[in-house]
Amino acid sequence: MKQALLMTTTQPPSLETLLILDLETTGLSPEKHRCIELGAVLFSVSLRTILSQVSTLLPVDRNPAQRINRIPPKASQRPQPWQQTLELFQVMAQHADVAVAHNVSFDRRWFGRPPLPAVTLPWICTCTAPWPSQPGLRPGRRVSLKDLARAHDVQIGDAHRALADCTVLARILARCDDLEALLLSGLVQPRPQRQDKTSLASLRRAADKPGRTLESSGANHTTPSPAGPLASKTFVLTGTLSSFSRAEAEKRIEAAGGAVTSSVSRKTTHLVVGANPGSKLDKACALGLVILDEAALLQHLEPASA
DNA sequence: GCGACCATGCGTACAGCATA
DNA sequence: TATGCTGTACGCATGGTCGC
């Protein structure tokens, strides 16, 4: 029988057997609501197949989320071996290396609250895991189970039922080429500490020496082209742009030879104004800078993108 | 409908540089 | 050395998305 690994270990855990689990609950708060259904699938990574699966309703008096999960509370009260199913679930957990859920931050809070047993396995969250880029999946963003199923050509039968969602997730994982790497990178870790200002400042000092120039200073700067329609011009962006994202606007300005900074100063030459501009607009007006809207910016950029 | 998480944007504190 | 300017990075607010 395998020993459940704790997250404090520094070695990556073995990832051969997954306990894919899902819950249906009567609401969002573990303090106020109850778990009405548990589903779990034991999945072999090397064989890409389901080893065993369990599902059970748990008795509740009421289900405010019935519109979502379509589980009548009366059904949960019908005689059925839910205690024995929970015992079997615990045996399955003992055979697993890691617990896998779609939205670990939600599911994890319910385990250890009676009648659900505690799960001491490491967790992997499939909605925040770095899935390979493919149509329908936006890199760097939380991904829904529906999008994952679509991207992997897996049909969703009975959504918002625990075991159905577990088996959909199992079929998605089975179709994942580099599943082992995905699982490793999807392990739920404590949030990384932000670097304190002192260490950042010393890093910057080291990087900036012997001399600092506009082109080389600052982590957010890319090197502007030495020539271009916006050469020797310094831009600041304010407000929400509609034609493109702020990052894309910065890229295009820099590609046209301009520089982009985050705050208005006397060195700033142009302010690009989107919807709901902030106080930067006031400061730019006070300094007599050139104010551009998005259309005007596009006109300035046009020679560069042509 | 509510809660959690993430991306985006604003305002500001502060470190580094230039100048007197 | 003192002072002012500049730009970076952090904290916070807001909106969007997805979970149930």
PDB file of N, CA, C and O in Angstrom, chain A residues 182-239:
ATOM      1  N   LEU A 182       2.833  17.571 -17.989  1.00  0.00           N
ATOM      2  CA  LEU A 182       1.715  18.449 -17.619  1.00  0.00           C
ATOM      3  C   LEU A 182       1.374  18.280 -16.144  1.00  0.00           C
ATOM      4  O   LEU A 182       1.162  19.260 -15.415  1.00  0.00           O
ATOM      5  N   LEU A 183       1.336  17.015 -15.685  1.00  0.00           N
ATOM      6  CA  LEU A 183       0.991  16.752 -14.288  1.00  0.00           C
ATOM      7  C   LEU A 183       2.043  17.354 -13.359  1.00  0.00           C
ATOM      8  O   LEU A 183       1.709  17.971 -12.339  1.00  0.00           O
ATOM      9  N   LEU A 184       3.294  17.200 -13.716  1.00  0.00           N
ATOM     10  CA  LEU A 184       4.369  17.744 -12.875  1.00  0.00           C
ATOM     11  C   LEU A 184       4.238  19.261 -12.741  1.00  0.00           C
ATOM     12  O   LEU A 184       4.351  19.827 -11.656  1.00  0.00           O
ATOM     13  N   SER A 185       3.975  19.922 -13.880  1.00  0.00           N
ATOM     14  CA  SER A 185       3.904  21.382 -13.842  1.00  0.00           C
ATOM     15  C   SER A 185       2.580  21.864 -13.266  1.00  0.00           C
ATOM     16  O   SER A 185       2.456  23.023 -12.916  1.00  0.00           O
ATOM     17  N   GLY A 186       1.598  20.955 -13.160  1.00  0.00           N
ATOM     18  CA  GLY A 186       0.295  21.366 -12.617  1.00  0.00           C
ATOM     19  C   GLY A 186       0.144  21.139 -11.134  1.00  0.00           C
ATOM     20  O   GLY A 186      -0.894  21.448 -10.554  1.00  0.00           O
ATOM     21  N   LEU A 187       1.193  20.601 -10.499  1.00  0.00           N
ATOM     22  CA  LEU A 187       1.134  20.398  -9.048  1.00  0.00           C
ATOM     23  C   LEU A 187       0.833  21.705  -8.351  1.00  0.00           C
ATOM     24  O   LEU A 187       1.420  22.736  -8.662  1.00  0.00           O
ATOM     25  N   VAL A 188      -0.091  21.680  -7.419  1.00  0.00           N
ATOM     26  CA  VAL A 188      -0.456  22.894  -6.698  1.00  0.00           C
ATOM     27  C   VAL A 188       0.619  23.188  -5.670  1.00  0.00           C
ATOM     28  O   VAL A 188       0.847  22.416  -4.750  1.00  0.00           O
ATOM     29  N   GLN A 189       1.316  24.316  -5.872  1.00  0.00           N
ATOM     30  CA  GLN A 189       2.395  24.713  -4.973  1.00  0.00           C
ATOM     31  C   GLN A 189       1.945  25.931  -4.186  1.00  0.00           C
ATOM     32  O   GLN A 189       1.065  26.654  -4.609  1.00  0.00           O
ATOM     33  N   PRO A 190       2.592  26.194  -3.032  1.00  0.00           N
ATOM     34  CA  PRO A 190       2.355  27.457  -2.358  1.00  0.00           C
ATOM     35  C   PRO A 190       2.764  28.591  -3.278  1.00  0.00           C
ATOM     36  O   PRO A 190       3.686  28.441  -4.071  1.00  0.00           O
ATOM     37  N   ARG A 191       2.052  29.747  -3.170  1.00  0.00           N
ATOM     38  CA  ARG A 191       2.376  30.867  -4.032  1.00  0.00           C
ATOM     39  C   ARG A 191       3.807  31.314  -3.816  1.00  0.00           C
ATOM     40  O   ARG A 191       4.257  31.404  -2.691  1.00  0.00           O
ATOM     41  N   PRO A 192       4.539  31.633  -4.924  1.00  0.00           N
ATOM     42  CA  PRO A 192       5.910  32.110  -4.744  1.00  0.00           C
ATOM     43  C   PRO A 192       5.930  33.457  -4.047  1.00  0.00           C
ATOM     44  O   PRO A 192       5.059  34.286  -4.272  1.00  0.00           O
ATOM     45  N   GLN A 193       6.953  33.646  -3.186  1.00  0.00           N
ATOM     46  CA  GLN A 193       7.121  34.929  -2.508  1.00  0.00           C
ATOM     47  C   GLN A 193       7.539  35.976  -3.522  1.00  0.00           C
ATOM     48  O   GLN A 193       8.335  35.729  -4.394  1.00  0.00           O
ATOM     49  N   ARG A 194       6.976  37.190  -3.358  1.00  0.00           N
ATOM     50  CA  ARG A 194       7.446  38.272  -4.206  1.00  0.00           C
ATOM     51  C   ARG A 194       8.831  38.687  -3.749  1.00  0.00           C
ATOM     52  O   ARG A 194       9.114  38.661  -2.566  1.00  0.00           O
ATOM     53  N   GLN A 195       9.671  39.091  -4.729  1.00  0.00           N
ATOM     54  CA  GLN A 195      10.988  39.568  -4.359  1.00  0.00           C
ATOM     55  C   GLN A 195      10.846  40.913  -3.676  1.00  0.00           C
ATOM     56  O   GLN A 195      10.061  41.754  -4.087  1.00  0.00           O
ATOM     57  N   ASP A 196      11.592  41.116  -2.591  1.00  0.00           N
ATOM     58  CA  ASP A 196      11.491  42.404  -1.917  1.00  0.00           C
ATOM     59  C   ASP A 196      12.252  43.453  -2.698  1.00  0.00           C
ATOM     60  O   ASP A 196      13.071  43.176  -3.551  1.00  0.00           O
ATOM     61  N   LYS A 197      11.945  44.710  -2.358  1.00  0.00           N
ATOM     62  CA  LYS A 197      12.492  45.817  -3.132  1.00  0.00           C
ATOM     63  C   LYS A 197      14.010  45.836  -3.087  1.00  0.00           C
ATOM     64  O   LYS A 197      14.661  46.170  -4.053  1.00  0.00           O
ATOM     65  N   THR A 198      14.596  45.486  -1.915  1.00  0.00           N
ATOM     66  CA  THR A 198      16.036  45.563  -1.765  1.00  0.00           C
ATOM     67  C   THR A 198      16.726  44.639  -2.757  1.00  0.00           C
ATOM     68  O   THR A 198      17.652  45.036  -3.455  1.00  0.00           O
ATOM     69  N   SER A 199      16.227  43.380  -2.843  1.00  0.00           N
ATOM     70  CA  SER A 199      16.884  42.443  -3.743  1.00  0.00           C
ATOM     71  C   SER A 199      16.676  42.850  -5.186  1.00  0.00           C
ATOM     72  O   SER A 199      17.577  42.709  -6.014  1.00  0.00           O
ATOM     73  N   LEU A 200      15.488  43.369  -5.507  1.00  0.00           N
ATOM     74  CA  LEU A 200      15.248  43.815  -6.872  1.00  0.00           C
ATOM     75  C   LEU A 200      16.161  44.984  -7.223  1.00  0.00           C
ATOM     76  O   LEU A 200      16.732  45.042  -8.300  1.00  0.00           O
ATOM     77  N   ALA A 201      16.289  45.905  -6.266  1.00  0.00           N
ATOM     78  CA  ALA A 201      17.124  47.074  -6.517  1.00  0.00           C
ATOM     79  C   ALA A 201      18.572  46.659  -6.738  1.00  0.00           C
ATOM     80  O   ALA A 201      19.245  47.169  -7.637  1.00  0.00           O
ATOM     81  N   SER A 202      19.055  45.699  -5.933  1.00  0.00           N
ATOM     82  CA  SER A 202      20.445  45.286  -6.101  1.00  0.00           C
ATOM     83  C   SER A 202      20.634  44.565  -7.430  1.00  0.00           C
ATOM     84  O   SER A 202      21.659  44.725  -8.091  1.00  0.00           O
ATOM     85  N   LEU A 203      19.606  43.765  -7.825  1.00  0.00           N
ATOM     86  CA  LEU A 203      19.692  43.097  -9.121  1.00  0.00           C
ATOM     87  C   LEU A 203      19.763  44.123 -10.250  1.00  0.00           C
ATOM     88  O   LEU A 203      20.543  44.000 -11.183  1.00  0.00           O
ATOM     89  N   ARG A 204      18.908  45.185 -10.099  1.00  0.00           N
ATOM     90  CA  ARG A 204      18.874  46.192 -11.151  1.00  0.00           C
ATOM     91  C   ARG A 204      20.199  46.938 -11.213  1.00  0.00           C
ATOM     92  O   ARG A 204      20.719  47.231 -12.274  1.00  0.00           O
ATOM     93  N   ARG A 205      20.740  47.246 -10.017  1.00  0.00           N
ATOM     94  CA  ARG A 205      22.029  47.950  -9.983  1.00  0.00           C
ATOM     95  C   ARG A 205      23.080  47.135 -10.715  1.00  0.00           C
ATOM     96  O   ARG A 205      23.853  47.651 -11.503  1.00  0.00           O
ATOM     97  N   ALA A 206      23.092  45.830 -10.437  1.00  0.00           N
ATOM     98  CA  ALA A 206      24.101  44.958 -11.061  1.00  0.00           C
ATOM     99  C   ALA A 206      23.915  44.933 -12.567  1.00  0.00           C
ATOM    100  O   ALA A 206      24.879  44.953 -13.327  1.00  0.00           O
ATOM    101  N   ALA A 207      22.644  44.901 -12.998  1.00  0.00           N
ATOM    102  CA  ALA A 207      22.376  44.805 -14.430  1.00  0.00           C
ATOM    103  C   ALA A 207      22.659  46.118 -15.138  1.00  0.00           C
ATOM    104  O   ALA A 207      23.034  46.133 -16.304  1.00  0.00           O
ATOM    105  N   ASP A 208      22.482  47.229 -14.436  1.00  0.00           N
ATOM    106  CA  ASP A 208      22.582  48.533 -15.087  1.00  0.00           C
ATOM    107  C   ASP A 208      24.022  49.013 -15.244  1.00  0.00           C
ATOM    108  O   ASP A 208      24.309  49.863 -16.060  1.00  0.00           O
ATOM    109  N   LYS A 209      24.912  48.519 -14.438  1.00  0.00           N
ATOM    110  CA  LYS A 209      26.270  49.045 -14.505  1.00  0.00           C
ATOM    111  C   LYS A 209      26.958  48.629 -15.806  1.00  0.00           C
ATOM    112  O   LYS A 209      26.652  47.601 -16.344  1.00  0.00           O
ATOM    113  N   PRO A 210      27.900  49.444 -16.372  1.00  0.00           N
ATOM    114  CA  PRO A 210      28.420  50.671 -15.777  1.00  0.00           C
ATOM    115  C   PRO A 210      27.548  51.906 -16.020  1.00  0.00           C
ATOM    116  O   PRO A 210      27.614  52.855 -15.277  1.00  0.00           O
ATOM    117  N   GLY A 211      26.744  51.895 -17.072  1.00  0.00           N
ATOM    118  CA  GLY A 211      25.940  53.087 -17.331  1.00  0.00           C
ATOM    119  C   GLY A 211      24.523  52.692 -17.664  1.00  0.00           C
ATOM    120  O   GLY A 211      24.281  51.601 -18.169  1.00  0.00           O
ATOM    121  N   ARG A 212      23.555  53.551 -17.397  1.00  0.00           N
ATOM    122  CA  ARG A 212      22.169  53.218 -17.671  1.00  0.00           C
ATOM    123  C   ARG A 212      21.713  54.018 -18.875  1.00  0.00           C
ATOM    124  O   ARG A 212      21.979  55.207 -18.976  1.00  0.00           O
ATOM    125  N   THR A 213      21.056  53.356 -19.784  1.00  0.00           N
ATOM    126  CA  THR A 213      20.500  54.076 -20.925  1.00  0.00           C
ATOM    127  C   THR A 213      19.026  53.792 -21.005  1.00  0.00           C
ATOM    128  O   THR A 213      18.517  52.855 -20.401  1.00  0.00           O
ATOM    129  N   LEU A 214      18.332  54.597 -21.754  1.00  0.00           N
ATOM    130  CA  LEU A 214      16.892  54.403 -21.927  1.00  0.00           C
ATOM    131  C   LEU A 214      16.591  53.026 -22.482  1.00  0.00           C
ATOM    132  O   LEU A 214      15.653  52.361 -22.085  1.00  0.00           O
ATOM    133  N   GLU A 215      17.413  52.571 -23.412  1.00  0.00           N
ATOM    134  CA  GLU A 215      17.143  51.309 -24.086  1.00  0.00           C
ATOM    135  C   GLU A 215      17.354  50.110 -23.177  1.00  0.00           C
ATOM    136  O   GLU A 215      16.672  49.115 -23.306  1.00  0.00           O
ATOM    137  N   SER A 216      18.302  50.211 -22.246  1.00  0.00           N
ATOM    138  CA  SER A 216      18.664  49.009 -21.506  1.00  0.00           C
ATOM    139  C   SER A 216      18.074  48.969 -20.106  1.00  0.00           C
ATOM    140  O   SER A 216      18.042  47.930 -19.489  1.00  0.00           O
ATOM    141  N   SER A 217      17.601  50.063 -19.584  1.00  0.00           N
ATOM    142  CA  SER A 217      17.171  50.047 -18.202  1.00  0.00           C
ATOM    143  C   SER A 217      15.751  49.555 -18.074  1.00  0.00           C
ATOM    144  O   SER A 217      14.922  49.793 -18.925  1.00  0.00           O
ATOM    145  N   GLY A 218      15.495  48.840 -16.959  1.00  0.00           N
ATOM    146  CA  GLY A 218      14.135  48.461 -16.648  1.00  0.00           C
ATOM    147  C   GLY A 218      13.742  47.144 -17.259  1.00  0.00           C
ATOM    148  O   GLY A 218      13.949  46.895 -18.436  1.00  0.00           O
ATOM    149  N   ALA A 219      13.115  46.281 -16.431  1.00  0.00           N
ATOM    150  CA  ALA A 219      12.747  44.952 -16.915  1.00  0.00           C
ATOM    151  C   ALA A 219      11.629  45.013 -17.937  1.00  0.00           C
ATOM    152  O   ALA A 219      11.472  44.118 -18.738  1.00  0.00           O
ATOM    153  N   ASN A 220      10.789  46.068 -17.901  1.00  0.00           N
ATOM    154  CA  ASN A 220       9.632  46.109 -18.781  1.00  0.00           C
ATOM    155  C   ASN A 220       9.963  46.685 -20.146  1.00  0.00           C
ATOM    156  O   ASN A 220       9.116  46.742 -21.010  1.00  0.00           O
ATOM    157  N   HIS A 221      11.181  47.159 -20.313  1.00  0.00           N
ATOM    158  CA  HIS A 221      11.516  47.757 -21.590  1.00  0.00           C
ATOM    159  C   HIS A 221      12.006  46.716 -22.566  1.00  0.00           C
ATOM    160  O   HIS A 221      12.776  45.840 -22.241  1.00  0.00           O
ATOM    161  N   THR A 222      11.589  46.833 -23.810  1.00  0.00           N
ATOM    162  CA  THR A 222      12.249  46.137 -24.882  1.00  0.00           C
ATOM    163  C   THR A 222      13.016  47.197 -25.648  1.00  0.00           C
ATOM    164  O   THR A 222      12.754  48.377 -25.521  1.00  0.00           O
ATOM    165  N   THR A 223      13.978  46.756 -26.426  1.00  0.00           N
ATOM    166  CA  THR A 223      14.822  47.721 -27.107  1.00  0.00           C
ATOM    167  C   THR A 223      14.090  48.322 -28.288  1.00  0.00           C
ATOM    168  O   THR A 223      13.728  47.597 -29.225  1.00  0.00           O
ATOM    169  N   PRO A 224      13.857  49.652 -28.306  1.00  0.00           N
ATOM    170  CA  PRO A 224      13.188  50.250 -29.444  1.00  0.00           C
ATOM    171  C   PRO A 224      14.095  50.240 -30.656  1.00  0.00           C
ATOM    172  O   PRO A 224      15.315  50.245 -30.521  1.00  0.00           O
ATOM    173  N   SER A 225      13.495  50.239 -31.823  1.00  0.00           N
ATOM    174  CA  SER A 225      14.292  50.311 -33.028  1.00  0.00           C
ATOM    175  C   SER A 225      14.975  51.669 -33.065  1.00  0.00           C
ATOM    176  O   SER A 225      14.386  52.674 -32.700  1.00  0.00           O
ATOM    177  N   PRO A 226      16.233  51.722 -33.505  1.00  0.00           N
ATOM    178  CA  PRO A 226      16.945  52.988 -33.554  1.00  0.00           C
ATOM    179  C   PRO A 226      16.305  53.964 -34.528  1.00  0.00           C
ATOM    180  O   PRO A 226      16.441  55.149 -34.373  1.00  0.00           O
ATOM    181  N   ALA A 227      15.616  53.441 -35.541  1.00  0.00           N
ATOM    182  CA  ALA A 227      14.959  54.325 -36.496  1.00  0.00           C
ATOM    183  C   ALA A 227      13.518  53.898 -36.645  1.00  0.00           C
ATOM    184  O   ALA A 227      13.163  52.783 -36.344  1.00  0.00           O
ATOM    185  N   GLY A 228      12.684  54.813 -37.149  1.00  0.00           N
ATOM    186  CA  GLY A 228      11.286  54.482 -37.321  1.00  0.00           C
ATOM    187  C   GLY A 228      10.467  55.741 -37.177  1.00  0.00           C
ATOM    188  O   GLY A 228      10.989  56.778 -36.768  1.00  0.00           O
ATOM    189  N   PRO A 229       9.178  55.648 -37.500  1.00  0.00           N
ATOM    190  CA  PRO A 229       8.342  56.846 -37.446  1.00  0.00           C
ATOM    191  C   PRO A 229       8.233  57.439 -36.037  1.00  0.00           C
ATOM    192  O   PRO A 229       7.939  58.618 -35.903  1.00  0.00           O
ATOM    193  N   LEU A 230       8.439  56.638 -35.022  1.00  0.00           N
ATOM    194  CA  LEU A 230       8.299  57.130 -33.645  1.00  0.00           C
ATOM    195  C   LEU A 230       9.652  57.246 -32.947  1.00  0.00           C
ATOM    196  O   LEU A 230       9.696  57.334 -31.715  1.00  0.00           O
ATOM    197  N   ALA A 231      10.744  57.244 -33.721  1.00  0.00           N
ATOM    198  CA  ALA A 231      12.069  57.321 -33.108  1.00  0.00           C
ATOM    199  C   ALA A 231      12.187  58.597 -32.280  1.00  0.00           C
ATOM    200  O   ALA A 231      11.681  59.657 -32.667  1.00  0.00           O
ATOM    201  N   SER A 232      12.841  58.478 -31.130  1.00  0.00           N
ATOM    202  CA  SER A 232      13.110  59.587 -30.201  1.00  0.00           C
ATOM    203  C   SER A 232      11.840  60.138 -29.549  1.00  0.00           C
ATOM    204  O   SER A 232      11.868  61.196 -28.953  1.00  0.00           O
ATOM    205  N   LYS A 233      10.728  59.402 -29.657  1.00  0.00           N
ATOM    206  CA  LYS A 233       9.493  59.822 -28.980  1.00  0.00           C
ATOM    207  C   LYS A 233       9.220  58.891 -27.805  1.00  0.00           C
ATOM    208  O   LYS A 233       9.454  57.700 -27.867  1.00  0.00           O
ATOM    209  N   THR A 234       8.725  59.474 -26.717  1.00  0.00           N
ATOM    210  CA  THR A 234       8.445  58.687 -25.514  1.00  0.00           C
ATOM    211  C   THR A 234       6.950  58.729 -25.211  1.00  0.00           C
ATOM    212  O   THR A 234       6.381  59.810 -25.067  1.00  0.00           O
ATOM    213  N   PHE A 235       6.340  57.550 -25.134  1.00  0.00           N
ATOM    214  CA  PHE A 235       4.894  57.422 -24.973  1.00  0.00           C
ATOM    215  C   PHE A 235       4.530  56.920 -23.583  1.00  0.00           C
ATOM    216  O   PHE A 235       5.232  56.119 -22.974  1.00  0.00           O
ATOM    217  N   VAL A 236       3.390  57.405 -23.106  1.00  0.00           N
ATOM    218  CA  VAL A 236       2.764  56.847 -21.912  1.00  0.00           C
ATOM    219  C   VAL A 236       1.323  56.518 -22.297  1.00  0.00           C
ATOM    220  O   VAL A 236       0.688  57.266 -23.044  1.00  0.00           O
ATOM    221  N   LEU A 237       0.831  55.371 -21.826  1.00  0.00           N
ATOM    222  CA  LEU A 237      -0.540  54.950 -22.126  1.00  0.00           C
ATOM    223  C   LEU A 237      -1.423  55.171 -20.904  1.00  0.00           C
ATOM    224  O   LEU A 237      -1.005  54.913 -19.776  1.00  0.00           O
ATOM    225  N   THR A 238      -2.648  55.616 -21.126  1.00  0.00           N
ATOM    226  CA  THR A 238      -3.590  55.724 -20.021  1.00  0.00           C
ATOM    227  C   THR A 238      -4.971  55.295 -20.495  1.00  0.00           C
ATOM    228  O   THR A 238      -5.298  55.438 -21.677  1.00  0.00           O
ATOM    229  N   GLY A 239      -5.759  54.767 -19.599  1.00  0.00           N
ATOM    230  CA  GLY A 239      -7.098  54.306 -19.949  1.00  0.00           C
ATOM    231  C   GLY A 239      -7.084  52.953 -20.633  1.00  0.00           C
ATOM    232  O   GLY A 239      -6.028  52.372 -20.877  1.00  0.00           O
TER     233      GLY A 239
END
